[in-house]
Coordinates of C-alpha atoms and ligand atoms in Angstrom, one line a residue:
P1 CA 15.1 -108.9 -14.2
K2 CA 12.6 -107.9 -11.6
T3 CA 9.6 -110.2 -11.1
P4 CA 6.5 -108.1 -11.6
H5 CA 4.1 -108.7 -8.8
S6 CA 0.5 -107.7 -9.2
S7 CA 0.0 -107.4 -5.4
P8 CA 2.1 -104.4 -4.4
M9 CA 0.0 -103.7 -1.3
P10 CA -1.5 -106.2 1.0
D11 CA -4.6 -104.1 1.9
S12 CA -8.0 -104.1 0.2
S13 CA -7.5 -100.9 -1.7
N14 CA -5.2 -102.9 -4.0
S15 CA -8.0 -105.0 -5.4
L16 CA -9.9 -101.8 -6.0
I17 CA -7.1 -100.3 -8.0
L18 CA -6.7 -103.5 -10.1
K19 CA -10.4 -103.7 -10.7
S20 CA -10.8 -100.2 -11.9
L21 CA -7.6 -100.3 -14.1
L22 CA -7.1 -103.8 -15.5
L23 CA -3.5 -102.8 -15.7
K24 CA -0.7 -105.1 -14.6
L25 CA 1.1 -103.2 -11.9
G26 CA 4.7 -103.9 -11.3
Q27 CA 6.8 -102.6 -8.4
K28 CA 5.8 -99.6 -6.4
L29 CA 8.6 -97.2 -7.3
N30 CA 7.7 -94.3 -5.0
E31 CA 5.2 -93.1 -2.5
G32 CA 4.7 -89.6 -1.2
K33 CA 2.0 -87.8 0.8
T34 CA -0.5 -87.7 -2.0
K35 CA 0.6 -90.2 -4.7
Q36 CA 1.9 -93.7 -5.3
I37 CA 3.9 -94.5 -8.4
F38 CA 3.8 -98.0 -9.9
E39 CA 5.7 -99.7 -12.7
L40 CA 3.5 -100.9 -15.6
V41 CA 4.5 -104.4 -16.6
D42 CA 3.1 -104.2 -20.1
E43 CA 4.3 -100.6 -20.8
P44 CA 8.0 -100.3 -20.2
G45 CA 9.1 -96.8 -19.5
H46 CA 5.7 -95.8 -18.2
V47 CA 4.2 -95.6 -14.7
L48 CA 0.8 -95.3 -13.1
V49 CA 0.4 -92.2 -10.9
Q50 CA -2.3 -93.1 -8.4
S51 CA -3.8 -90.5 -6.2
K52 CA -3.9 -91.7 -2.6
D53 CA -6.8 -89.9 -1.1
Q54 CA -9.4 -92.5 -1.7
I55 CA -7.2 -95.2 -0.4
T56 CA -6.2 -93.7 2.9
A57 CA -9.6 -92.3 3.9
G58 CA -11.1 -94.0 7.0
N59 CA -14.6 -93.0 8.0
A60 CA -17.4 -92.5 5.4
V61 CA -17.8 -88.7 5.7
R62 CA -14.1 -88.2 5.4
K63 CA -13.9 -90.7 2.6
D64 CA -16.6 -88.9 0.7
Q65 CA -14.8 -85.6 1.1
M66 CA -11.5 -87.0 0.0
E67 CA -12.9 -88.8 -3.0
G68 CA -14.4 -85.5 -4.1
K69 CA -11.1 -83.8 -3.7
A70 CA -9.2 -86.5 -5.5
A71 CA -11.6 -86.4 -8.4
I72 CA -11.3 -82.7 -8.6
A73 CA -7.5 -82.9 -8.5
N74 CA -7.7 -85.6 -11.2
R75 CA -9.8 -83.5 -13.5
T76 CA -7.6 -80.5 -13.0
T77 CA -4.4 -82.4 -13.7
S78 CA -5.6 -84.2 -16.7
C79 CA -7.3 -81.2 -18.3
V80 CA -4.2 -79.0 -17.7
F81 CA -1.8 -81.6 -19.1
K82 CA -4.0 -82.2 -22.1
L83 CA -4.1 -78.5 -22.8
L84 CA -0.3 -78.3 -22.6
Q85 CA 0.2 -81.4 -24.7
E86 CA -2.1 -80.2 -27.4
A87 CA -0.2 -77.0 -27.5
G88 CA 3.0 -79.0 -28.1
I89 CA 4.7 -78.7 -24.6
K90 CA 6.6 -81.8 -23.6
T91 CA 5.0 -83.4 -20.6
A92 CA 5.2 -86.8 -18.8
F93 CA 1.4 -87.2 -19.0
V94 CA 0.2 -90.0 -21.4
R95 CA -3.4 -90.7 -20.6
Q96 CA -6.1 -90.6 -18.0
Q97 CA -6.6 -94.2 -16.6
S98 CA -9.3 -93.9 -14.0
E99 CA -11.0 -91.3 -11.8
T100 CA -8.0 -91.0 -9.7
A101 CA -5.0 -92.3 -11.7
F102 CA -3.2 -91.5 -14.9
V103 CA -0.4 -93.1 -16.9
A104 CA 2.8 -91.1 -17.3
A105 CA 6.3 -91.5 -18.7
H106 CA 8.6 -92.8 -16.0
C107 CA 10.8 -89.9 -14.9
E108 CA 13.6 -89.3 -12.5
M109 CA 12.4 -86.2 -10.8
I110 CA 14.6 -83.1 -10.5
P111 CA 14.1 -82.0 -6.9
I112 CA 13.4 -78.3 -7.7
E113 CA 10.1 -76.5 -7.5
W114 CA 9.9 -73.8 -10.2
V115 CA 7.7 -70.9 -9.1
C116 CA 6.5 -68.4 -11.7
R117 CA 4.6 -65.2 -10.6
R118 CA 2.6 -62.6 -12.4
V119 CA 1.3 -60.8 -9.3
A120 CA 3.2 -60.5 -6.0
T121 CA 1.5 -62.2 -3.1
G122 CA 2.1 -64.9 -0.5
S123 CA 5.7 -65.8 0.5
F124 CA 7.2 -63.3 -2.0
L125 CA 5.9 -60.4 0.1
K126 CA 7.5 -61.9 3.2
R127 CA 10.9 -62.4 1.4
N128 CA 10.7 -58.9 -0.2
P129 CA 9.4 -56.5 2.4
G130 CA 8.2 -53.2 0.9
V131 CA 6.6 -54.8 -2.1
K132 CA 2.9 -54.4 -1.9
E133 CA 0.5 -57.2 -2.7
G134 CA -0.7 -56.9 -6.3
Y135 CA 2.6 -55.7 -7.8
R136 CA 2.6 -57.0 -11.4
F137 CA 5.7 -58.7 -12.8
S138 CA 6.3 -58.1 -16.5
P139 CA 8.3 -60.0 -17.5
L140 CA 7.3 -62.8 -15.2
K141 CA 9.2 -63.4 -12.0
L142 CA 10.8 -66.8 -11.8
E143 CA 12.1 -68.4 -8.5
M144 CA 13.3 -71.9 -7.7
F145 CA 13.2 -73.8 -4.4
F146 CA 15.1 -76.9 -3.5
K147 CA 12.8 -79.7 -2.4
D148 CA 14.0 -80.4 1.1
D149 CA 11.3 -80.8 3.6
A150 CA 13.7 -80.9 6.5
N151 CA 14.9 -77.4 5.7
N152 CA 11.6 -76.0 4.5
D153 CA 12.3 -76.0 0.8
P154 CA 15.0 -73.2 0.7
Q155 CA 15.1 -70.8 -2.2
W156 CA 18.0 -71.5 -4.5
S157 CA 20.0 -69.4 -7.0
E158 CA 20.9 -70.7 -10.4
E159 CA 24.5 -71.0 -9.2
Q160 CA 23.5 -73.3 -6.3
L161 CA 21.6 -75.5 -8.7
L162 CA 24.5 -75.6 -11.2
E163 CA 27.1 -76.4 -8.5
T164 CA 25.0 -79.3 -7.1
K165 CA 25.6 -81.1 -10.5
F166 CA 22.5 -83.3 -10.3
S167 CA 22.7 -86.4 -12.6
L168 CA 19.3 -88.0 -13.3
A169 CA 18.6 -90.9 -15.6
G170 CA 22.1 -90.4 -17.0
L171 CA 21.5 -86.7 -17.8
N172 CA 23.8 -84.1 -16.1
V173 CA 21.8 -81.1 -15.1
G174 CA 24.0 -78.2 -16.3
R175 CA 23.7 -74.8 -17.9
C176 CA 21.7 -76.0 -20.9
E177 CA 19.2 -78.0 -18.8
V178 CA 18.7 -75.2 -16.3
D179 CA 18.0 -72.7 -19.1
I180 CA 15.5 -75.2 -20.7
M181 CA 13.6 -75.5 -17.4
N182 CA 13.7 -71.8 -16.9
R183 CA 12.3 -71.0 -20.3
S184 CA 9.8 -73.9 -20.2
T185 CA 8.4 -72.7 -16.9
V186 CA 7.7 -69.2 -18.4
A187 CA 6.1 -70.7 -21.5
I188 CA 3.9 -73.1 -19.4
F189 CA 2.8 -70.2 -17.2
E190 CA 1.9 -68.0 -20.3
V191 CA -0.1 -70.8 -21.9
L192 CA -2.1 -71.4 -18.7
E193 CA -2.5 -67.7 -18.0
R194 CA -3.9 -67.2 -21.4
A195 CA -6.3 -70.2 -21.0
W196 CA -7.6 -68.9 -17.6
A197 CA -8.1 -65.4 -19.1
T198 CA -10.9 -66.9 -21.2
Q199 CA -12.7 -67.6 -17.9
N200 CA -12.0 -64.1 -16.6
C201 CA -9.5 -65.6 -14.2
T202 CA -6.0 -64.2 -13.4
L203 CA -3.4 -66.8 -12.9
V204 CA -1.5 -65.2 -10.1
D205 CA 1.3 -67.7 -9.6
M206 CA 2.2 -71.3 -10.2
K207 CA 4.7 -74.0 -9.1
I208 CA 5.8 -76.9 -11.2
E209 CA 8.4 -79.7 -11.3
F210 CA 10.4 -81.3 -14.1
G211 CA 11.7 -84.8 -14.5
V212 CA 14.1 -86.6 -16.9
N213 CA 12.2 -89.1 -19.0
V214 CA 14.2 -92.3 -18.3
R215 CA 13.8 -93.5 -21.9
T216 CA 14.3 -90.4 -24.0
K217 CA 16.5 -88.5 -21.5
E218 CA 14.4 -85.4 -22.2
I219 CA 13.5 -82.9 -19.6
V220 CA 9.7 -82.9 -19.4
L221 CA 7.0 -81.2 -17.2
A222 CA 6.1 -84.0 -14.7
D223 CA 4.4 -84.7 -11.4
V224 CA 1.0 -82.9 -11.4
I225 CA -0.7 -79.5 -11.8
D226 CA -3.7 -79.4 -9.5
N227 CA -5.6 -77.3 -6.9
D228 CA -2.4 -77.0 -4.9
S229 CA -0.2 -75.8 -7.8
W230 CA -1.5 -72.3 -8.4
R231 CA -3.4 -69.2 -7.2
L232 CA -6.3 -68.1 -9.3
W233 CA -8.2 -64.8 -8.9
P234 CA -11.5 -64.4 -10.7
A235 CA -11.5 -61.1 -12.6
G236 CA -8.3 -60.3 -10.8
D237 CA -10.3 -59.9 -7.6
R238 CA -8.3 -61.1 -4.5
S239 CA -11.5 -61.5 -2.4
Q240 CA -13.0 -64.1 -4.7
Q241 CA -9.9 -66.3 -5.0
K242 CA -10.6 -69.8 -6.1
D243 CA -7.7 -71.8 -4.8
K244 CA -6.0 -73.3 -1.8
Q245 CA -5.4 -69.8 -0.3
V246 CA -9.0 -69.7 0.8
Y247 CA -8.3 -72.7 2.9
R248 CA -5.0 -71.3 4.3
D249 CA -6.8 -68.0 5.2
L250 CA -9.6 -69.6 7.2
K251 CA -9.6 -68.3 10.7
E252 CA -11.4 -71.4 12.0
V253 CA -12.5 -74.5 10.2
T254 CA -16.3 -74.4 10.4
P255 CA -18.6 -76.6 8.3
E256 CA -19.7 -73.5 6.4
A257 CA -16.2 -72.5 5.7
M258 CA -15.3 -76.0 4.5
Q259 CA -18.3 -75.9 2.3
M260 CA -17.0 -72.7 0.7
V261 CA -13.5 -74.2 0.1
K262 CA -15.2 -77.2 -1.5
K263 CA -17.3 -75.0 -3.7
N264 CA -14.2 -73.1 -4.8
F265 CA -12.5 -76.3 -5.9
E266 CA -15.6 -77.4 -7.7
W267 CA -15.7 -74.1 -9.4
V268 CA -12.1 -74.5 -10.6
S269 CA -12.6 -78.1 -11.8
E270 CA -15.8 -77.2 -13.7
R271 CA -14.0 -74.2 -15.4
V272 CA -10.8 -76.2 -16.1
K273 CA -12.8 -78.3 -18.7
L274 CA -13.7 -75.1 -20.5
L275 CA -10.0 -74.3 -21.0
L276 CA -9.9 -77.0 -23.7
E277 CA -12.7 -75.5 -25.7
P278 CA -11.8 -73.3 -28.7
K279 CA -13.1 -69.8 -28.4
A280 CA -13.5 -68.9 -32.0
C281 CA -13.2 -71.2 -35.0
G282 CA -11.6 -69.4 -37.8
R283 CA -10.9 -70.5 -41.3
V284 CA -8.2 -70.0 -43.9
V285 CA -9.3 -69.8 -47.5
V286 CA -6.4 -70.2 -50.0
L287 CA -7.1 -68.8 -53.5
M288 CA -4.9 -70.0 -56.2
G289 CA -4.6 -68.5 -59.7
S290 CA -4.3 -71.9 -61.3
T291 CA -3.9 -75.5 -60.3
S292 CA -0.2 -75.4 -61.2
D293 CA 0.2 -73.9 -57.8
L294 CA -1.6 -76.7 -56.0
A295 CA 1.5 -78.2 -54.4
H296 CA 2.4 -74.8 -52.8
C297 CA -1.2 -74.5 -51.6
E298 CA -1.3 -78.0 -50.1
K299 CA 1.7 -77.0 -48.0
I300 CA -0.3 -74.1 -46.6
R301 CA -3.2 -76.3 -45.8
K302 CA -0.9 -78.8 -44.1
A303 CA 0.7 -76.1 -41.9
C304 CA -2.7 -74.7 -41.0
G305 CA -3.7 -78.2 -39.8
S306 CA -0.8 -78.2 -37.4
Y307 CA -2.4 -75.2 -35.7
G308 CA -5.8 -76.9 -35.8
I309 CA -7.1 -74.3 -38.3
H310 CA -9.5 -75.4 -41.0
C311 CA -8.3 -74.6 -44.5
V312 CA -10.0 -74.7 -47.9
L313 CA -8.5 -74.4 -51.3
R314 CA -10.2 -72.6 -54.2
V315 CA -9.1 -71.9 -57.8
T316 CA -9.8 -68.4 -59.2
S317 CA -8.0 -65.8 -61.3
A318 CA -8.5 -62.1 -60.7
H319 CA -7.3 -61.4 -64.1
K320 CA -9.3 -63.9 -66.1
G321 CA -12.4 -64.4 -64.0
P322 CA -12.8 -61.4 -61.7
D323 CA -16.6 -61.9 -61.3
E324 CA -15.9 -65.4 -59.9
T325 CA -13.2 -64.1 -57.6
L326 CA -15.7 -61.6 -56.1
H327 CA -18.3 -64.3 -56.0
I328 CA -16.1 -66.6 -53.9
K329 CA -15.2 -63.7 -51.7
A330 CA -18.9 -63.0 -51.0
E331 CA -19.5 -66.7 -50.2
Y332 CA -17.0 -66.6 -47.4
E333 CA -18.0 -63.2 -46.1
G334 CA -21.6 -64.3 -46.0
D335 CA -21.5 -67.0 -43.4
G336 CA -20.1 -65.1 -40.5
V337 CA -17.0 -67.4 -40.0
P338 CA -13.9 -65.3 -39.3
T339 CA -11.7 -65.8 -42.4
V340 CA -8.1 -65.1 -43.5
F341 CA -7.6 -65.2 -47.2
V342 CA -4.3 -66.3 -48.7
A343 CA -3.6 -65.4 -52.3
V344 CA -1.3 -67.7 -54.3
A345 CA -0.7 -66.3 -57.8
G346 CA 2.5 -66.6 -59.9
R347 CA 3.9 -64.0 -62.3
S348 CA 1.8 -60.8 -61.7
N349 CA -0.2 -61.3 -58.5
G350 CA -3.5 -59.6 -59.2
L351 CA -5.4 -61.9 -56.9
G352 CA -4.2 -60.7 -53.5
P353 CA -4.5 -57.0 -54.2
V354 CA -8.0 -57.3 -55.8
M355 CA -9.2 -59.3 -52.7
S356 CA -7.6 -56.8 -50.3
G357 CA -9.3 -53.9 -52.0
N358 CA -12.7 -55.5 -51.7
T359 CA -12.8 -57.2 -48.3
A360 CA -12.3 -56.1 -44.7
Y361 CA -10.9 -59.6 -43.9
P362 CA -7.1 -60.0 -43.8
V363 CA -5.3 -61.0 -47.0
I364 CA -1.9 -62.6 -47.1
N365 CA 0.0 -62.8 -50.4
C366 CA 2.1 -66.0 -50.7
P367 CA 3.3 -66.0 -54.3
P368 CA 5.1 -69.0 -55.6
I369 CA 8.4 -67.4 -56.6
T370 CA 10.4 -68.8 -59.4
P371 CA 14.2 -68.3 -59.9
D372 CA 13.9 -66.6 -63.3
W373 CA 11.5 -63.7 -62.8
G374 CA 11.0 -63.9 -59.0
A375 CA 12.9 -60.7 -58.2
Q376 CA 10.6 -58.8 -60.6
D377 CA 7.3 -60.7 -59.9
I378 CA 7.5 -60.0 -56.2
W379 CA 6.8 -56.3 -56.7
S380 CA 3.2 -57.1 -57.8
S381 CA 2.6 -58.3 -54.2
L382 CA 4.5 -55.5 -52.5
R383 CA 3.8 -52.2 -54.3
M384 CA 0.1 -51.5 -53.6
P385 CA -2.3 -48.7 -54.4
S386 CA -3.3 -46.7 -51.4
G387 CA -6.0 -48.2 -49.2
L388 CA -4.8 -51.8 -49.4
G389 CA -3.3 -53.5 -46.4
C390 CA -2.4 -57.0 -47.6
S391 CA 0.9 -58.6 -46.3
T392 CA 3.3 -60.7 -48.2
V393 CA 5.3 -63.8 -47.1
L394 CA 7.2 -66.2 -49.3
S395 CA 7.1 -69.6 -47.6
P396 CA 3.8 -71.6 -47.3
D397 CA 4.6 -72.3 -43.6
A398 CA 4.9 -68.6 -42.9
A399 CA 1.5 -67.9 -44.5
A400 CA -0.1 -70.4 -42.2
Q401 CA 1.8 -69.1 -39.2
F402 CA 0.8 -65.6 -39.9
A403 CA -2.9 -66.7 -40.2
A404 CA -2.5 -68.5 -36.9
Q405 CA -1.1 -65.4 -35.3
I406 CA -4.2 -63.5 -36.4
F407 CA -6.6 -66.2 -35.0
G408 CA -4.4 -66.5 -31.9
L409 CA -5.5 -63.0 -30.8
S410 CA -8.9 -64.4 -30.0
D411 CA -8.3 -68.2 -29.8
H412 CA -6.1 -69.3 -26.8
L413 CA -5.6 -72.8 -28.2
V414 CA -4.1 -71.5 -31.4
W415 CA -2.0 -69.0 -29.5
S416 CA -0.7 -71.8 -27.2
K417 CA 0.5 -73.8 -30.2
L418 CA 2.4 -70.7 -31.4
R419 CA 3.9 -70.1 -28.0
A420 CA 4.9 -73.8 -27.5
S421 CA 6.5 -73.9 -30.9
M422 CA 8.6 -70.9 -30.0
L423 CA 9.7 -72.7 -26.9
N424 CA 10.5 -75.9 -28.7
T425 CA 12.6 -74.0 -31.4
W426 CA 14.5 -72.3 -28.6
V427 CA 15.2 -75.6 -26.9
S428 CA 16.3 -77.3 -30.2
L429 CA 18.8 -74.5 -30.8
K430 CA 20.1 -74.7 -27.3
Q431 CA 20.6 -78.5 -27.6
A432 CA 22.2 -78.3 -31.0
D433 CA 24.7 -75.8 -29.6
K434 CA 25.4 -78.1 -26.6
K435 CA 26.0 -81.0 -28.9
L436 CA 28.3 -79.1 -31.2
Q437 CA 30.3 -77.8 -28.2
A438 CA 30.7 -81.3 -26.9
C439 CA 32.0 -82.5 -30.3
S440 CA 34.5 -79.8 -30.6
L441 CA 36.0 -80.4 -27.1
Ligands
ATP501 N1 6.1 -89.4 -13.9 C1 6.7 -89.7 -12.7 N2 7.7 -90.7 -12.7 C2 8.3 -90.9 -11.5 N3 8.0 -90.3 -10.4 C3 7.1 -89.4 -10.3 C4 6.3 -89.1 -11.5 N4 5.4 -88.1 -11.2 C5 5.6 -87.9 -9.8 N5 6.6 -88.6 -9.3 C6 7.1 -88.7 -7.9 O1 6.2 -89.5 -7.1 C7 6.5 -89.1 -5.7 C8 5.2 -89.2 -4.9 O2 4.4 -88.0 -5.2 P1 3.8 -87.1 -4.0 O3 3.3 -85.9 -4.6 O4 2.9 -88.0 -3.2 O5 5.1 -86.8 -3.1 P2 5.1 -85.8 -1.9 O6 4.8 -86.4 -0.6 O7 4.4 -84.6 -2.3 O8 6.7 -85.5 -2.0 P3 7.4 -84.5 -2.9 O9 7.8 -83.4 -1.9 O10 8.5 -85.2 -3.5 O11 6.4 -84.0 -3.9 C9 7.2 -87.8 -5.7 O12 8.5 -87.9 -5.4 C10 7.0 -87.3 -7.2 O13 8.1 -86.5 -7.6
NAG502 C1 -11.1 -87.8 -14.1 O1 -10.6 -87.1 -15.3 C2 -11.2 -87.7 -16.5 C3 -10.6 -86.9 -17.6 O2 -10.8 -85.5 -17.5 C4 -12.7 -87.6 -16.4 O3 -13.2 -88.2 -17.6 C5 -13.2 -88.3 -15.2 O4 -14.6 -88.2 -15.1 C6 -12.6 -87.7 -14.0 N1 -13.1 -88.4 -12.8 C7 -13.8 -87.8 -11.9 C8 -14.3 -88.5 -10.7 O5 -14.2 -86.6 -12.0
NAG503 C1 15.9 -67.5 -15.7 O1 16.6 -66.9 -16.8 C2 16.7 -65.5 -16.8 C3 17.2 -65.1 -18.1 O2 18.4 -65.8 -18.4 C4 17.5 -65.1 -15.6 O3 17.6 -63.7 -15.6 C5 16.8 -65.6 -14.3 O4 17.6 -65.3 -13.2 C6 16.6 -67.1 -14.4 N1 15.8 -67.4 -13.2 C7 16.0 -68.5 -12.4 C8 15.1 -68.7 -11.3 O5 16.9 -69.2 -12.6
NAG504 C1 -15.9 -62.3 -18.7 O1 -16.2 -60.9 -18.6 C2 -16.8 -60.3 -19.7 C3 -16.9 -58.8 -19.5 O2 -17.3 -58.5 -18.2 C4 -18.2 -61.0 -19.9 O3 -18.8 -60.4 -21.0 C5 -18.0 -62.5 -20.1 O4 -19.2 -63.1 -20.3 C6 -17.2 -63.1 -19.0 N1 -16.8 -64.4 -19.4 C7 -16.9 -65.5 -18.5 C8 -16.6 -66.8 -19.1 O5 -17.3 -65.4 -17.4
NAG505 C1 -5.9 -80.4 -3.2 O1 -6.1 -81.8 -3.7 C2 -5.4 -82.7 -3.0 C3 -5.7 -84.0 -3.7 O2 -4.8 -84.3 -4.7 C4 -5.7 -82.8 -1.5 O3 -4.9 -83.7 -0.8 C5 -5.5 -81.4 -0.9 O4 -5.9 -81.4 0.4 C6 -6.3 -80.4 -1.7 N1 -6.0 -79.1 -1.2 C7 -6.8 -78.6 -0.2 C8 -6.4 -77.3 0.3 O5 -7.8 -79.2 0.2
MG506 MG1 4.4 -83.7 -4.5

């Protein structure tokens, strides 16, 4: 076994790292232009990703500038990864450790940059003459580049990637893995695009990398997403872009110009925190005709919880206590919180239709269907008088999912969970198929 040494670097910056972290660092596994990767002695399978800027900086002015940048990059990366993780996207990120370092799952990196574009700009215009800047891609445009500094990161086709037959952490990167990265890149872009839209910002394009988690052998989003990973245009306006392009476009590097670049990064890092804040906080109110349906209703509440949606359960019968039903309705209409009602009533469902005829809020019928009379009972939820718009689903999970879809229209965090769940289902199917194919060979 390797002897972990807590002095991976001889210089003074090392003591600085140790002081701020109180983590036992093992071997330095990798070092690039902007980051160092250390083994963690007490957390096998994990690494410390340390941003280098503050370490390499020499004179005080430069150091100040770099520290500012590293901190901004830190904030951006950790907020973005938190957002993706809360949505349910698999990432290497584990936790923020200090101002300039985070703990991540140890990965073997797949040397491909996945680029996803909503709006044509930059290198795409050069490679595709005739396409004007601002052309919108729907569906999103996906490109991949092999990470090869010596050859200027050439663009690759899927076939080139497949034929290279990468094997990382024991995982062969084949058709299944390439498709998973392709689909994940699109989902990640859509989640971030939706989040930035809450700040009136257009996510123009984005580049990301994947790694194979050495312990789980799963493909996860790894490395970082920071100031350098995307282009953002406030309110879709190219002239106010808040990203590295400002820096690239500078004709000459004057102090005023540098100040503007710094201001832009600060603007992004301030806004990035807001991406984690829920826009609207909605509520699901489950009305049950009797407590015999409680188990069914608890399932709805649990599923709502997985979307981060508050859910309350009430008992009321539209047949036996209509005054109370309308009273409860008024209670939830009266406090201004956006509400979706779910009606759970066995046999003849009077509850959902009565609610639907008396509130402008959405009503979802979720009747607990029994084998004996289910085929007949269901019509009380389906065949409505004119003027009623309630919907009907049968499974408790589906009721919660439909409510989440309604809230997702205005709440990007709920929407992100739905989007990530779609991705994860797609990936599970793909992997199940791969496994079955391997068995039958
Ligand atoms: N979770 C992780 N586990 C293992 N290695 C990682 C992880 N995250 C990032 N790395 C790797 O750490 C190395 C150092 O990062 P850095 O960004 O400084 O490299 P770089 O100089 O930009 O080179 P590259 O072109 O590979 O990105 C990179 O090779 C990166 O892929
Ligand atoms: C780094 O990110 C964390 C988590 O967002 C934050 O608490 C911390 O203040 C950041 N550091 C700096 C210097 O901004
Ligand atoms: C991603 O997948 C789509 C659909 O299969 C395919 O058309 C596209 O070429 C792929 N993109 C890349 C960069 O591999
Ligand atoms: C976004 O734009 C809308 C309409 O112009 C405005 O009402 C809203 O306050 C803006 N939001 C932010 C976060 O700037
Ligand atoms: C983006 O932040 C990184 C720090 O991670 C820094 O090295 C880089 O210079 C920044 N980009 C620009 C254009 O300053
Ligand atoms: Mg890098």
